[in-house]
Amino acid sequence: GLEVADLKTGNARAGRRYFESACTGCHSATRDLKGIASRIEGLALLRRMLYPGGQPGMPARRPTATVTTRDGQKITGEVAARDEFTIAVVDASGRYRSWPTGRVSFTIDDPLDAHVKQLARYTDATMHDVLAYLHTLR
């Protein structure tokens, strides 16, 4: 298991380098994450870093999709359903629309996808380094 003392083993300087190479496409130490360590610390900050969508009190940011029909019409909306047979969105007017996946093309933009991909890349050391860096953002 993870001990609270384990959270203090990271190198903040190395964490900053990692953050700047992997996280700045979506995050900024001086904008969205400014003062994060004054609001969240320790294990709660680690959880938010690793699993940002599964946190109580955080608004769930649902993925959006842009669906392109065979006649070239583009419909963008929040993903309402998706499986191997169907893609469905709720468009800007609030209308539910769905299509068989074989009859349209679509792209999905999931803001949390980067965190999922990052989970596979973190080593224990880099995870603790980034956490140590985030703890400097007060």
PDB file of C-alpha atoms in Angstrom:
ATOM      1  CA  GLY A   1       0.000   0.000   0.000  1.00  0.00           C
ATOM      2  CA  LEU A   2       0.909   3.625  -0.322  1.00  0.00           C
ATOM      3  CA  GLU A   3       2.178   5.332   2.815  1.00  0.00           C
ATOM      4  CA  VAL A   4       1.871   9.076   3.315  1.00  0.00           C
ATOM      5  CA  ALA A   5       5.666   9.220   3.807  1.00  0.00           C
ATOM      6  CA  ASP A   6       6.082   7.736   0.301  1.00  0.00           C
ATOM      7  CA  LEU A   7       4.461  10.871  -1.092  1.00  0.00           C
ATOM      8  CA  LYS A   8       7.390  12.986   0.090  1.00  0.00           C
ATOM      9  CA  THR A   9      10.095  11.083  -1.810  1.00  0.00           C
ATOM     10  CA  GLY A  10       9.907  12.976  -5.093  1.00  0.00           C
ATOM     11  CA  ASN A  11      12.349  15.450  -6.614  1.00  0.00           C
ATOM     12  CA  ALA A  12      10.443  18.661  -7.411  1.00  0.00           C
ATOM     13  CA  ARG A  13      13.007  19.846  -9.977  1.00  0.00           C
ATOM     14  CA  ALA A  14      12.754  16.565 -11.909  1.00  0.00           C
ATOM     15  CA  GLY A  15       8.975  16.742 -11.527  1.00  0.00           C
ATOM     16  CA  ARG A  16       8.914  20.202 -13.074  1.00  0.00           C
ATOM     17  CA  ARG A  17      10.883  18.944 -16.094  1.00  0.00           C
ATOM     18  CA  TYR A  18       8.467  16.024 -16.476  1.00  0.00           C
ATOM     19  CA  PHE A  19       5.443  18.333 -16.082  1.00  0.00           C
ATOM     20  CA  GLU A  20       6.810  20.717 -18.698  1.00  0.00           C
ATOM     21  CA  SER A  21       7.344  17.875 -21.169  1.00  0.00           C
ATOM     22  CA  ALA A  22       4.129  15.919 -20.574  1.00  0.00           C
ATOM     23  CA  CYS A  23       1.445  18.143 -19.044  1.00  0.00           C
ATOM     24  CA  THR A  24       1.674  21.676 -20.427  1.00  0.00           C
ATOM     25  CA  GLY A  25      -0.468  20.884 -23.471  1.00  0.00           C
ATOM     26  CA  CYS A  26      -3.465  21.158 -21.114  1.00  0.00           C
ATOM     27  CA  HIS A  27      -2.158  22.610 -17.830  1.00  0.00           C
ATOM     28  CA  SER A  28      -0.228  25.633 -16.624  1.00  0.00           C
ATOM     29  CA  ALA A  29       1.528  26.107 -13.279  1.00  0.00           C
ATOM     30  CA  THR A  30       0.568  29.792 -13.395  1.00  0.00           C
ATOM     31  CA  ARG A  31      -3.039  29.416 -14.562  1.00  0.00           C
ATOM     32  CA  ASP A  32      -5.265  26.385 -13.872  1.00  0.00           C
ATOM     33  CA  LEU A  33      -2.880  24.762 -11.360  1.00  0.00           C
ATOM     34  CA  LYS A  34      -1.744  27.973  -9.643  1.00  0.00           C
ATOM     35  CA  GLY A  35      -2.035  27.446  -5.888  1.00  0.00           C
ATOM     36  CA  ILE A  36      -3.201  23.822  -6.273  1.00  0.00           C
ATOM     37  CA  ALA A  37      -1.127  22.706  -3.264  1.00  0.00           C
ATOM     38  CA  SER A  38      -2.865  25.288  -1.076  1.00  0.00           C
ATOM     39  CA  ARG A  39      -6.210  23.671  -1.946  1.00  0.00           C
ATOM     40  CA  ILE A  40      -5.308  19.962  -2.109  1.00  0.00           C
ATOM     41  CA  GLU A  41      -2.394  18.113  -0.526  1.00  0.00           C
ATOM     42  CA  GLY A  42      -0.871  14.691  -0.082  1.00  0.00           C
ATOM     43  CA  LEU A  43      -2.878  11.669  -1.098  1.00  0.00           C
ATOM     44  CA  ALA A  44      -5.825  13.777  -2.307  1.00  0.00           C
ATOM     45  CA  LEU A  45      -3.527  15.620  -4.729  1.00  0.00           C
ATOM     46  CA  LEU A  46      -2.044  12.351  -5.960  1.00  0.00           C
ATOM     47  CA  ARG A  47      -5.541  10.931  -6.573  1.00  0.00           C
ATOM     48  CA  ARG A  48      -6.555  14.072  -8.482  1.00  0.00           C
ATOM     49  CA  MET A  49      -3.389  13.869 -10.562  1.00  0.00           C
ATOM     50  CA  LEU A  50      -3.870  10.204 -11.459  1.00  0.00           C
ATOM     51  CA  TYR A  51      -7.680   9.986 -11.694  1.00  0.00           C
ATOM     52  CA  PRO A  52      -9.040  13.512 -12.263  1.00  0.00           C
ATOM     53  CA  GLY A  53     -12.475  12.418 -13.454  1.00  0.00           C
ATOM     54  CA  GLY A  54     -13.306  10.190 -10.528  1.00  0.00           C
ATOM     55  CA  GLN A  55     -13.071  12.792  -7.807  1.00  0.00           C
ATOM     56  CA  PRO A  56     -15.973  13.938  -5.654  1.00  0.00           C
ATOM     57  CA  GLY A  57     -16.691  17.620  -6.049  1.00  0.00           C
ATOM     58  CA  MET A  58     -15.179  17.780  -9.510  1.00  0.00           C
ATOM     59  CA  PRO A  59     -17.496  18.401 -12.424  1.00  0.00           C
ATOM     60  CA  ALA A  60     -17.343  15.479 -14.813  1.00  0.00           C
ATOM     61  CA  ARG A  61     -16.056  16.692 -18.137  1.00  0.00           C
ATOM     62  CA  ARG A  62     -17.667  14.393 -20.625  1.00  0.00           C
ATOM     63  CA  PRO A  63     -16.022  13.633 -23.928  1.00  0.00           C
ATOM     64  CA  THR A  64     -17.303  15.388 -27.020  1.00  0.00           C
ATOM     65  CA  ALA A  65     -17.541  13.896 -30.493  1.00  0.00           C
ATOM     66  CA  THR A  66     -17.696  15.340 -33.966  1.00  0.00           C
ATOM     67  CA  VAL A  67     -19.665  13.040 -36.230  1.00  0.00           C
ATOM     68  CA  THR A  68     -19.382  13.411 -39.990  1.00  0.00           C
ATOM     69  CA  THR A  69     -22.222  11.894 -42.019  1.00  0.00           C
ATOM     70  CA  ARG A  70     -21.787  10.429 -45.489  1.00  0.00           C
ATOM     71  CA  ASP A  71     -23.155  13.625 -47.039  1.00  0.00           C
ATOM     72  CA  GLY A  72     -20.512  15.671 -45.217  1.00  0.00           C
ATOM     73  CA  GLN A  73     -22.672  17.126 -42.426  1.00  0.00           C
ATOM     74  CA  LYS A  74     -20.729  17.616 -39.162  1.00  0.00           C
ATOM     75  CA  ILE A  75     -22.527  17.340 -35.815  1.00  0.00           C
ATOM     76  CA  THR A  76     -20.635  18.025 -32.583  1.00  0.00           C
ATOM     77  CA  GLY A  77     -21.918  17.259 -29.119  1.00  0.00           C
ATOM     78  CA  GLU A  78     -21.367  15.593 -25.791  1.00  0.00           C
ATOM     79  CA  VAL A  79     -20.998  11.828 -26.143  1.00  0.00           C
ATOM     80  CA  ALA A  80     -24.211  10.248 -24.875  1.00  0.00           C
ATOM     81  CA  ALA A  81     -23.431   6.637 -25.844  1.00  0.00           C
ATOM     82  CA  ARG A  82     -20.762   4.748 -27.683  1.00  0.00           C
ATOM     83  CA  ASP A  83     -20.104   1.115 -28.400  1.00  0.00           C
ATOM     84  CA  GLU A  84     -18.905  -0.846 -31.416  1.00  0.00           C
ATOM     85  CA  PHE A  85     -22.281  -0.429 -33.163  1.00  0.00           C
ATOM     86  CA  THR A  86     -23.503   3.057 -32.245  1.00  0.00           C
ATOM     87  CA  ILE A  87     -22.237   6.579 -31.624  1.00  0.00           C
ATOM     88  CA  ALA A  88     -24.682   9.039 -30.034  1.00  0.00           C
ATOM     89  CA  VAL A  89     -24.311  12.670 -29.052  1.00  0.00           C
ATOM     90  CA  VAL A  90     -26.419  15.394 -27.501  1.00  0.00           C
ATOM     91  CA  ASP A  91     -25.956  18.364 -29.815  1.00  0.00           C
ATOM     92  CA  ALA A  92     -25.806  22.062 -28.898  1.00  0.00           C
ATOM     93  CA  SER A  93     -29.610  22.386 -29.022  1.00  0.00           C
ATOM     94  CA  GLY A  94     -29.993  19.482 -26.558  1.00  0.00           C
ATOM     95  CA  ARG A  95     -31.166  17.016 -29.223  1.00  0.00           C
ATOM     96  CA  TYR A  96     -30.109  13.370 -28.869  1.00  0.00           C
ATOM     97  CA  ARG A  97     -28.743  12.024 -32.159  1.00  0.00           C
ATOM     98  CA  SER A  98     -27.338   8.588 -32.906  1.00  0.00           C
ATOM     99  CA  TRP A  99     -25.874   6.736 -35.872  1.00  0.00           C
ATOM    100  CA  PRO A 100     -24.587   3.265 -36.674  1.00  0.00           C
ATOM    101  CA  THR A 101     -20.786   3.519 -36.435  1.00  0.00           C
ATOM    102  CA  GLY A 102     -20.367   1.930 -39.883  1.00  0.00           C
ATOM    103  CA  ARG A 103     -22.302   4.742 -41.577  1.00  0.00           C
ATOM    104  CA  VAL A 104     -20.419   7.764 -40.213  1.00  0.00           C
ATOM    105  CA  SER A 105     -16.919   8.812 -39.288  1.00  0.00           C
ATOM    106  CA  PHE A 106     -16.258  10.442 -35.944  1.00  0.00           C
ATOM    107  CA  THR A 107     -13.551  11.824 -33.719  1.00  0.00           C
ATOM    108  CA  ILE A 108     -13.776  11.906 -29.949  1.00  0.00           C
ATOM    109  CA  ASP A 109     -12.157  14.546 -27.795  1.00  0.00           C
ATOM    110  CA  ASP A 110     -11.825  13.342 -24.211  1.00  0.00           C
ATOM    111  CA  PRO A 111     -10.051  15.834 -21.942  1.00  0.00           C
ATOM    112  CA  LEU A 112      -9.227  13.079 -19.432  1.00  0.00           C
ATOM    113  CA  ASP A 113      -7.740  10.752 -22.045  1.00  0.00           C
ATOM    114  CA  ALA A 114      -4.288  12.284 -21.544  1.00  0.00           C
ATOM    115  CA  HIS A 115      -4.410  11.266 -17.864  1.00  0.00           C
ATOM    116  CA  VAL A 116      -5.365   7.691 -18.778  1.00  0.00           C
ATOM    117  CA  LYS A 117      -2.453   7.488 -21.240  1.00  0.00           C
ATOM    118  CA  GLN A 118      -0.134   9.050 -18.657  1.00  0.00           C
ATOM    119  CA  LEU A 119      -0.928   6.298 -16.129  1.00  0.00           C
ATOM    120  CA  ALA A 120       0.835   3.814 -18.409  1.00  0.00           C
ATOM    121  CA  ARG A 121       3.914   6.064 -18.669  1.00  0.00           C
ATOM    122  CA  TYR A 122       4.474   6.985 -15.022  1.00  0.00           C
ATOM    123  CA  THR A 123       7.119   5.149 -13.080  1.00  0.00           C
ATOM    124  CA  ASP A 124       6.949   5.338  -9.275  1.00  0.00           C
ATOM    125  CA  ALA A 125       9.807   7.847  -9.415  1.00  0.00           C
ATOM    126  CA  THR A 126       8.283  10.159 -12.040  1.00  0.00           C
ATOM    127  CA  MET A 127       4.892  10.043 -10.328  1.00  0.00           C
ATOM    128  CA  HIS A 128       6.451  11.114  -7.020  1.00  0.00           C
ATOM    129  CA  ASP A 129       8.571  13.758  -8.793  1.00  0.00           C
ATOM    130  CA  VAL A 130       5.519  15.348 -10.424  1.00  0.00           C
ATOM    131  CA  LEU A 131       3.648  15.211  -7.119  1.00  0.00           C
ATOM    132  CA  ALA A 132       6.607  16.912  -5.380  1.00  0.00           C
ATOM    133  CA  TYR A 133       6.544  19.626  -8.066  1.00  0.00           C
ATOM    134  CA  LEU A 134       2.771  20.127  -7.703  1.00  0.00           C
ATOM    135  CA  HIS A 135       3.301  20.564  -3.951  1.00  0.00           C
ATOM    136  CA  THR A 136       5.472  23.624  -4.740  1.00  0.00           C
ATOM    137  CA  LEU A 137       2.514  25.343  -6.461  1.00  0.00           C
ATOM    138  CA  ARG A 138       1.151  27.274  -3.478  1.00  0.00           C
TER     139      ARG A 138
END
